[in-house]
CSV table of C-alpha atoms and ligand atoms in Angstrom, one decimal:
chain,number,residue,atom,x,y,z
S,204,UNK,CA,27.6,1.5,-13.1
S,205,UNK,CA,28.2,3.7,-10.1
S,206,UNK,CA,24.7,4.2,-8.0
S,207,UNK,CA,24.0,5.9,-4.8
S,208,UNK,CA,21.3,4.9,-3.2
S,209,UNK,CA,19.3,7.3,-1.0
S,210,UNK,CA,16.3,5.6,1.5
S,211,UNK,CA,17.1,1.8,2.4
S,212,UNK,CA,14.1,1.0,4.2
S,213,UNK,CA,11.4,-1.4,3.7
S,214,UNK,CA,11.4,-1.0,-0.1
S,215,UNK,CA,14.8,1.0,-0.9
S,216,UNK,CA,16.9,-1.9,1.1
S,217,UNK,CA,15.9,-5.2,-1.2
S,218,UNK,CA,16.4,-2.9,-4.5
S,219,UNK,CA,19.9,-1.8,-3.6
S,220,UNK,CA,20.6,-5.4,-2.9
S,221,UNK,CA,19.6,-6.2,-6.4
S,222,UNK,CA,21.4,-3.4,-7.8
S,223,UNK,CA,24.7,-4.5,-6.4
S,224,UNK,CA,23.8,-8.3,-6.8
S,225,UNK,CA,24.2,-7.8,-10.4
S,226,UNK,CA,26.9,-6.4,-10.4
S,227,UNK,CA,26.6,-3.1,-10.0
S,228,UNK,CA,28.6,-0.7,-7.5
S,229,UNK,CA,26.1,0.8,-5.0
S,230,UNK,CA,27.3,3.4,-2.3
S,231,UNK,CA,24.1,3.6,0.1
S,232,UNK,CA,22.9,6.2,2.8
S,233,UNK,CA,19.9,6.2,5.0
S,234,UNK,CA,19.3,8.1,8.3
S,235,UNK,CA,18.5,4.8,10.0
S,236,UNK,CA,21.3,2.3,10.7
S,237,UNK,CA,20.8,-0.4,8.1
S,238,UNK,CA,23.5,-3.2,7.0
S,239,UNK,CA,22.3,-4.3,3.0
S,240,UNK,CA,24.0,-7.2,1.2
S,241,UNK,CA,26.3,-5.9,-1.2
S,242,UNK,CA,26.1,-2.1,-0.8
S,243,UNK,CA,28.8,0.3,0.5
S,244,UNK,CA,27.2,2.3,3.4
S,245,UNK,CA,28.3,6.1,3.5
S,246,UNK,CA,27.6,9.1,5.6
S,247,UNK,CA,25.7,11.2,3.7
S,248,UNK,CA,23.0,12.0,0.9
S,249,UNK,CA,25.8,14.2,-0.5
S,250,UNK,CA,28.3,11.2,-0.2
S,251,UNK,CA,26.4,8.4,-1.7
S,252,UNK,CA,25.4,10.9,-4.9
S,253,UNK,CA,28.8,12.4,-5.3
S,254,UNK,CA,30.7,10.1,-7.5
S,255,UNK,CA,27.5,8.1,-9.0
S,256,UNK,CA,26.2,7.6,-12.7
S,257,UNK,CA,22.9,7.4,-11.5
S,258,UNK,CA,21.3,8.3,-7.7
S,259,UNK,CA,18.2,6.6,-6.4
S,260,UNK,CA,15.8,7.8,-3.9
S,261,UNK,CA,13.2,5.8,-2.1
S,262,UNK,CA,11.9,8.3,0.5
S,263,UNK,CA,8.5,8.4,3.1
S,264,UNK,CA,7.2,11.3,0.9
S,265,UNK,CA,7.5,14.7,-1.2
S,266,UNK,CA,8.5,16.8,1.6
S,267,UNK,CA,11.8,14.5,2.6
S,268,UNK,CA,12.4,14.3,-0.9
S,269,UNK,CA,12.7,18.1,-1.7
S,270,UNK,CA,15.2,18.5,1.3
S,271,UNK,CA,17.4,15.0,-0.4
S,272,UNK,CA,17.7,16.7,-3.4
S,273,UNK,CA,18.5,20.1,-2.4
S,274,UNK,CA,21.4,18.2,-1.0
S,275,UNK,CA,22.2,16.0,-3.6
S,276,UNK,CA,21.4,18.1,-6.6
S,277,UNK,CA,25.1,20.0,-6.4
S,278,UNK,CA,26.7,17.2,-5.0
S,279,UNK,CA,25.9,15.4,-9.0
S,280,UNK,CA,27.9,15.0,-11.6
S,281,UNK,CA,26.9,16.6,-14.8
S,282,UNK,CA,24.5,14.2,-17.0
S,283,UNK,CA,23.6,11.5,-14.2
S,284,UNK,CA,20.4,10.4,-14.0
S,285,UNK,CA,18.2,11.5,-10.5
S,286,UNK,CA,16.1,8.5,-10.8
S,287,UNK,CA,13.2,8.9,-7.4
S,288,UNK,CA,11.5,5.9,-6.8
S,289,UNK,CA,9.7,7.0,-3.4
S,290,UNK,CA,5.4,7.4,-4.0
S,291,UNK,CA,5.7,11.5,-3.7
S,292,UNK,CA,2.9,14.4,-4.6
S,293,UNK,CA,3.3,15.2,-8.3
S,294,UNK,CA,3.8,18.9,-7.3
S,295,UNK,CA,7.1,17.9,-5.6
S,296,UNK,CA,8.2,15.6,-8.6
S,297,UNK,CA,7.5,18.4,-10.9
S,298,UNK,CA,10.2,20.8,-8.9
S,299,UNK,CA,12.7,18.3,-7.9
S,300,UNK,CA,12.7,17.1,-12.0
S,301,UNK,CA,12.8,20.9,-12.3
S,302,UNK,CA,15.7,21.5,-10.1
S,303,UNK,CA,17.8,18.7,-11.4
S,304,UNK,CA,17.4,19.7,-15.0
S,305,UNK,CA,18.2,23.2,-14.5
S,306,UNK,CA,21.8,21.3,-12.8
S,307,UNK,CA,22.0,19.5,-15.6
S,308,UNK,CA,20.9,16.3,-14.3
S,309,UNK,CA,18.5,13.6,-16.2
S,310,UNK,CA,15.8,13.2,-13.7
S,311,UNK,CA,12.9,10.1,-13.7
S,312,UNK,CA,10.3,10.2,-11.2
S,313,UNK,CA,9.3,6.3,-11.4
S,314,UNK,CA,7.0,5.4,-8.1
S,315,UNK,CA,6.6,1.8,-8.2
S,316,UNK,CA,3.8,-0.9,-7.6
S,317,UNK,CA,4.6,-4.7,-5.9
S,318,UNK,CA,4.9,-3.9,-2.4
S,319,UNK,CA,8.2,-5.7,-0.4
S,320,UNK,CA,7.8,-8.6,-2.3
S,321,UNK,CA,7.9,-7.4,-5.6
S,322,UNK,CA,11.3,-5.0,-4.5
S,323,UNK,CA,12.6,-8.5,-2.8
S,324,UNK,CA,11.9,-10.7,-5.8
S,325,UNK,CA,12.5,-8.4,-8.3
S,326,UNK,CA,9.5,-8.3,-9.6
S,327,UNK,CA,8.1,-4.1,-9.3
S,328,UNK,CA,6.6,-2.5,-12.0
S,329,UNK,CA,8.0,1.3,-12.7
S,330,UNK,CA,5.6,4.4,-14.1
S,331,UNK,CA,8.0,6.8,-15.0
S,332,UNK,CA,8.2,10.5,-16.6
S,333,UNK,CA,11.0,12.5,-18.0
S,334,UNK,CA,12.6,12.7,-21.1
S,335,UNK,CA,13.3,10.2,-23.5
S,336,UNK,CA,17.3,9.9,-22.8
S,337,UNK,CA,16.5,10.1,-18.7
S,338,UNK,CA,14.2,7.1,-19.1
S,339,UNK,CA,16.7,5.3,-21.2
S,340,UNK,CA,19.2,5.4,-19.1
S,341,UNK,CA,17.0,4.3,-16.1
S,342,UNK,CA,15.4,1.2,-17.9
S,343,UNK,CA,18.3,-1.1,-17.4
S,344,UNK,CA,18.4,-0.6,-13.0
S,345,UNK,CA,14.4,-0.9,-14.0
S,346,UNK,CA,15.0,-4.2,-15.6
S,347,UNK,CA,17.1,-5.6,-12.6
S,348,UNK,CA,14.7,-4.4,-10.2
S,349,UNK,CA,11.5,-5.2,-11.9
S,350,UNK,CA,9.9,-6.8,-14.3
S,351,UNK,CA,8.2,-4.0,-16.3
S,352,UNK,CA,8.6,-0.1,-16.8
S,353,UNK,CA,6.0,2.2,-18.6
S,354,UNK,CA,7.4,5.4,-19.8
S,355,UNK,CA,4.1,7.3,-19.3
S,356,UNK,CA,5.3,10.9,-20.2
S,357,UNK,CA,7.2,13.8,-19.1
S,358,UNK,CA,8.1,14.9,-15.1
S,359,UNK,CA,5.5,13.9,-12.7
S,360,UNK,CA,4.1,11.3,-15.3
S,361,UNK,CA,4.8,8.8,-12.8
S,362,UNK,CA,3.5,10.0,-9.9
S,363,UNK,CA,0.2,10.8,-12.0
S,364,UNK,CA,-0.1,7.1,-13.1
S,365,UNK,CA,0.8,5.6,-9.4
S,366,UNK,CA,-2.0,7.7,-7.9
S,367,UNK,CA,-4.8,7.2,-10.4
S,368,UNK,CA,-4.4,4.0,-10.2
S,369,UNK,CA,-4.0,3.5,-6.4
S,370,UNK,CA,-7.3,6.1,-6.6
S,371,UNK,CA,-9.2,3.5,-8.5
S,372,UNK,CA,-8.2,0.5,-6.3
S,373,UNK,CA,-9.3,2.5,-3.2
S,374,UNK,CA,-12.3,3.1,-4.1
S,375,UNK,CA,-12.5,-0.5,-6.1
S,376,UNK,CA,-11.6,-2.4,-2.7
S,377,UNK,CA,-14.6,0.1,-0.7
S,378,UNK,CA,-17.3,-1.1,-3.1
S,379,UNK,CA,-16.5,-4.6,-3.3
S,380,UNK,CA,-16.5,-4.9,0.7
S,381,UNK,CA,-19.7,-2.8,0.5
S,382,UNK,CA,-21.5,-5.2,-1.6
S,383,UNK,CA,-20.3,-8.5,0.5
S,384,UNK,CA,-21.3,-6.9,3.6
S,385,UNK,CA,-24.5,-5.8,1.8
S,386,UNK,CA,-24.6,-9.8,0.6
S,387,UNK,CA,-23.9,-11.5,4.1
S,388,UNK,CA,-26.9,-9.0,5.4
S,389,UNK,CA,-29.3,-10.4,2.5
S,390,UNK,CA,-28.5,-14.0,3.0
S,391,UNK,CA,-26.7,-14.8,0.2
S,392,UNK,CA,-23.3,-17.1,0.1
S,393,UNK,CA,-19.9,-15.4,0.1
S,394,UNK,CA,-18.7,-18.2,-2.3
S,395,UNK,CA,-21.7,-17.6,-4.8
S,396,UNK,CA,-21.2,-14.2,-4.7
S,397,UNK,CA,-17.4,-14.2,-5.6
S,398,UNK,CA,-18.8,-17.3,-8.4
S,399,UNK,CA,-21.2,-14.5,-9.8
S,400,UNK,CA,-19.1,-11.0,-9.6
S,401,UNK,CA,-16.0,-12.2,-10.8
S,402,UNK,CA,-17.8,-13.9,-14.0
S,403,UNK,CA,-19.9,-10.9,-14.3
S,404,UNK,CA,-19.6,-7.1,-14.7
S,405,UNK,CA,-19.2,-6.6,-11.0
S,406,UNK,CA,-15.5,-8.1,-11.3
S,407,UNK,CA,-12.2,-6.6,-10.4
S,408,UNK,CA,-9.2,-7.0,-9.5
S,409,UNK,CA,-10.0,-6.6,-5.9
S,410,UNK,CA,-12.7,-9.3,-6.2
S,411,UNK,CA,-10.6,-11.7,-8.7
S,412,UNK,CA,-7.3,-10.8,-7.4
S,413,UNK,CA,-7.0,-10.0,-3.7
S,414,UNK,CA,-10.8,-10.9,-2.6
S,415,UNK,CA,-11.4,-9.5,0.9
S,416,UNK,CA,-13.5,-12.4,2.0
S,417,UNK,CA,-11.3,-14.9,3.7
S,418,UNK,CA,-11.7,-18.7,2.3
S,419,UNK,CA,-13.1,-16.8,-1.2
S,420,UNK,CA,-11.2,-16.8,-4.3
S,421,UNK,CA,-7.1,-16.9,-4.7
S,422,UNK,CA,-5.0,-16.9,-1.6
S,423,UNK,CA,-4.8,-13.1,-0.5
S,424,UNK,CA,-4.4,-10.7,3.0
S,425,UNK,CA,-7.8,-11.6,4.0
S,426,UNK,CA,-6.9,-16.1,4.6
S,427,UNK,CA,-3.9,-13.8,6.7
S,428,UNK,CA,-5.5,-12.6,9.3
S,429,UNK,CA,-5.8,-8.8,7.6
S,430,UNK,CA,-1.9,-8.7,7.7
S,431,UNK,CA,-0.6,-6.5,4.9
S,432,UNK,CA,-0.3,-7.3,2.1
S,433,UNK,CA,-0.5,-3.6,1.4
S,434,UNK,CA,-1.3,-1.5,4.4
S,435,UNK,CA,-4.6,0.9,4.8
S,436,UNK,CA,-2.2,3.5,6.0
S,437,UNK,CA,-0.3,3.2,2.7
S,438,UNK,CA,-3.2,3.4,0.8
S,439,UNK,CA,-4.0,6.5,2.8
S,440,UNK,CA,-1.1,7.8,1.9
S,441,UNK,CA,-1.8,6.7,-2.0
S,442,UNK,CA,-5.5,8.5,-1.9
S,443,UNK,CA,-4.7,11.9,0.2
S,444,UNK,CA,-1.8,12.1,-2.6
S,445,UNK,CA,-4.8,11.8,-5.3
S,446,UNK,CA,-7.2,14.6,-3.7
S,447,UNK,CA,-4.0,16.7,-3.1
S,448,UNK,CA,-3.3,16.3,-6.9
S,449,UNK,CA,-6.9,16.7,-7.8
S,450,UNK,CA,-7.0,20.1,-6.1
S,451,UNK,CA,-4.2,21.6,-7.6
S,452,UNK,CA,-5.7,20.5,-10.9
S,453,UNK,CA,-9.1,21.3,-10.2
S,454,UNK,CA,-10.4,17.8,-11.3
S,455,UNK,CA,-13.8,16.7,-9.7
S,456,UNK,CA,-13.3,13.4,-7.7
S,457,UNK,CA,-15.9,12.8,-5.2
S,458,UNK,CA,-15.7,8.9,-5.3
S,459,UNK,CA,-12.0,9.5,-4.6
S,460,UNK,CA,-12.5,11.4,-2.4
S,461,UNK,CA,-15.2,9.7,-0.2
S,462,UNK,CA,-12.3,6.8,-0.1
S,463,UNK,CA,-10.1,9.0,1.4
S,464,UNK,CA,-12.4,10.0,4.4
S,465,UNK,CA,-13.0,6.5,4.6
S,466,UNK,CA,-9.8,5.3,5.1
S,467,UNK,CA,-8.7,7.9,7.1
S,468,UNK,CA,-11.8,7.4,9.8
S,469,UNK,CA,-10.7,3.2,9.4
S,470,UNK,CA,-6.6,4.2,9.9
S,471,UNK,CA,-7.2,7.1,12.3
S,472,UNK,CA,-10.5,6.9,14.4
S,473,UNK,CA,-11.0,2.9,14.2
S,474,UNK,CA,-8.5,-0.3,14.4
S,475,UNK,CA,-7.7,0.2,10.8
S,476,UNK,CA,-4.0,0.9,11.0
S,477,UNK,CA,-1.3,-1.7,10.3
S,478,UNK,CA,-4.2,-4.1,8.8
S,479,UNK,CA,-4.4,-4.6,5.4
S,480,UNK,CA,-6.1,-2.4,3.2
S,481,UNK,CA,-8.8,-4.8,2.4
S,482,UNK,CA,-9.9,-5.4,6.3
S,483,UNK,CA,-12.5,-3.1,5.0
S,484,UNK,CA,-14.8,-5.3,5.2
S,485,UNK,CA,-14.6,-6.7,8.6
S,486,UNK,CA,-15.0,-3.3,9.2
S,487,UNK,CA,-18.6,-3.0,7.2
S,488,UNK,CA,-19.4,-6.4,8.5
S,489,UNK,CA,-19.3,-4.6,12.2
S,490,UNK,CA,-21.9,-2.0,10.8
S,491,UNK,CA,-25.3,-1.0,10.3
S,492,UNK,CA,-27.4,1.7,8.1
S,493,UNK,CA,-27.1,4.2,11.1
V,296,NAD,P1,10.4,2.9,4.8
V,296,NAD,O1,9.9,3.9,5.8
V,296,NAD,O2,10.6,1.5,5.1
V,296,NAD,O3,11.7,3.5,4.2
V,296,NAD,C1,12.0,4.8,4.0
V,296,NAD,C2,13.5,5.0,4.4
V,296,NAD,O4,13.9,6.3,4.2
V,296,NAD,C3,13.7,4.8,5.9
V,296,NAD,O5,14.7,3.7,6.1
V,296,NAD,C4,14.2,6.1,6.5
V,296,NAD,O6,15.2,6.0,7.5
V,296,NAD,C5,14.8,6.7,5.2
V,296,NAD,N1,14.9,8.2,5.3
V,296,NAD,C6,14.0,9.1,5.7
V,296,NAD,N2,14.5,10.3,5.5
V,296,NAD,C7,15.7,10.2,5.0
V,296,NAD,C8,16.7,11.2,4.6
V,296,NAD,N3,16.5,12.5,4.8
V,296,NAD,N4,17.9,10.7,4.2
V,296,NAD,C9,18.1,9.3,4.0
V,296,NAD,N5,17.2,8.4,4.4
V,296,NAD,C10,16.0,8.8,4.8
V,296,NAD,O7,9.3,3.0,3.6
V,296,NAD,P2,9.1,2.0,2.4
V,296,NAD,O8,8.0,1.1,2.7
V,296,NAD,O9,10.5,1.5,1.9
V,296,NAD,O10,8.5,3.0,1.3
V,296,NAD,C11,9.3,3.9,0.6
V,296,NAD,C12,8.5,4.6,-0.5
V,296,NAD,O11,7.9,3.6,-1.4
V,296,NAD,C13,7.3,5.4,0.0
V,296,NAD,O12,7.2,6.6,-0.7
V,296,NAD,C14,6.1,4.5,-0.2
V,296,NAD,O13,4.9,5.2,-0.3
V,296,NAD,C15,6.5,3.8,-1.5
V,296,NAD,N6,5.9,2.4,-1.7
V,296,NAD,C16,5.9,1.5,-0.6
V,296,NAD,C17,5.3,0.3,-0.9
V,296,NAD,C18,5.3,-0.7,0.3
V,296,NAD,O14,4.5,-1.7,0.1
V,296,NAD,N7,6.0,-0.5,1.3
V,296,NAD,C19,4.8,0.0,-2.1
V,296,NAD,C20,4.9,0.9,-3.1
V,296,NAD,C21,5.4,2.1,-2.9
């Protein structure tokens, strides 16, 4: 297959690479300088899209993504798939997907979860919306570059699935560094507690998974030094995109919510930014009641 490739950064670079690794002809652009094994480096959005079966984006957010696709969008040939990969605010899903089926385009918004390792290994898993025959011609880049795709529904689908989910683990990671900080303050051993919660109906995945207490369950960020792992800005990112959502749908999210204002105080006010997201609880470790 022909594929453009549209955002070769952290994320975009390593799936291009895989794209063309097997096999695949990948014409790439990004406003950065990059060099990617494999992939044909062009001038332009427009360039990259022109002559391609299938474009991918992987972009910062919504905003860069409208103004890709207004210059993409005429650029396509009739019946490609626009296949966006970037984290973006379902509002802007919804009109890009809207835009590129009114051009005749099959368009998938399908954010991702696995961080740089997963896009380096292979390894993401996709959330994707749009129509049956979009998805189905996506799923076979979505098999190179992952190892599992959920067709959750129609446009913006994806986005919707990415952000509850990153809402829950926001919110998830909050109350479980709580409750150790709450623990060290009460005497009680780290190690017992993890023994207890993540046998009992405290556990998580943030507690069984990716445990914020250094020395404590499987390896994670925390026996790291904090380093990400996945960052607290990016789960800023992931939880302002939630409240944004949750306003324009009217939904009532205070827990949400409250993890947003947290994170943003810890990224933007404190020495959260550029640790990982679970350096919460160093953070509640440092605190008191007042
Ligand atoms: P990044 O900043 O490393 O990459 C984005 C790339 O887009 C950059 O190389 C930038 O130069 C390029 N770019 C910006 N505007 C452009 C334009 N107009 N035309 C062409 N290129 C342009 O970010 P990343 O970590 O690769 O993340 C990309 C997306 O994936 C984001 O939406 C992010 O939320 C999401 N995501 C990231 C992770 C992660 O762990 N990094 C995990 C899941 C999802």
């Amino acid at each position: 297959m022909k594929i453009g490739f549209i955002g070769l950064g952290n994320m975009g670079g390593p799936m291009a690479a895989n794209l063309a690794k097997a096999g695949h002809e990948v014409a790439g652009f990004d406003m950065a300088k990059v060099a990617i094994d494999g992939v044909t480096l062009v001038n332009s959005g427009a360039e990259a899209a022109a002559d391609a079966d299938v474009v991918i984006t992987m972009l910062p957010n919504g905003q860069i993504l409208r103004a890709v696709a207004n210059d993409i969008i005429p650029a396509m040939k009739p019946s490609a798939a626009f296949i966006d990969c970037s984290t973006v605010d379902v509002d802007s899903a919804r009109a890009v997907a809207d835009q590129a089926i009114a051009a005749g385009l099959l368009p998938v918004d399908a954010p991702v979860s696995g961080g740089i390792g997963g896009a380096a290994g292979g390894t993401l898993t996709f959330m994707a919306g749009g129509s049956a025959e979009a998805f189905a011609k996506a799923d076979p880049l979505f098999d190179i570059m992952g190892q599992k795709a959920v067709h959750c529904g129609d446009s913006g689908a994806g986005q919707a699935a990415k952000i509850c989910n990153n809402m829950i683990l926001g919110v998830t990671m909050i109350a479980t560094c709580e409750a150790f900080a709450l623990a060290d303050k009460l005497g009680l051993d780290r190690q017992k507690m993890f023994d207890v919660v993540s046998t009992s109906s405290g556990y998580s995945w943030t507690m069984n998974a990716y445990c914020p207490a250094p020395g404590v369950g499987p390896q994670s960020p925390a026996d790291n030094g904090y380093q990400p792992g996945f960052a607290s800005d990016l789960m800023l990112k992931d939880l302002r995109l939630s409240q944004q959502a949750a306003d324009s749908a009217n939904a009532d999210t205070p827990m949400g919510q409250l993890a947003q204002d947290l994170y943003a105080q810890f990224v933007e006010t404190e020495d959260g930014a550029g640790t990982d997201f679970s350096a919460m609880l160093p953070r509640f470790e440092k605190r008191d009641r007042g």
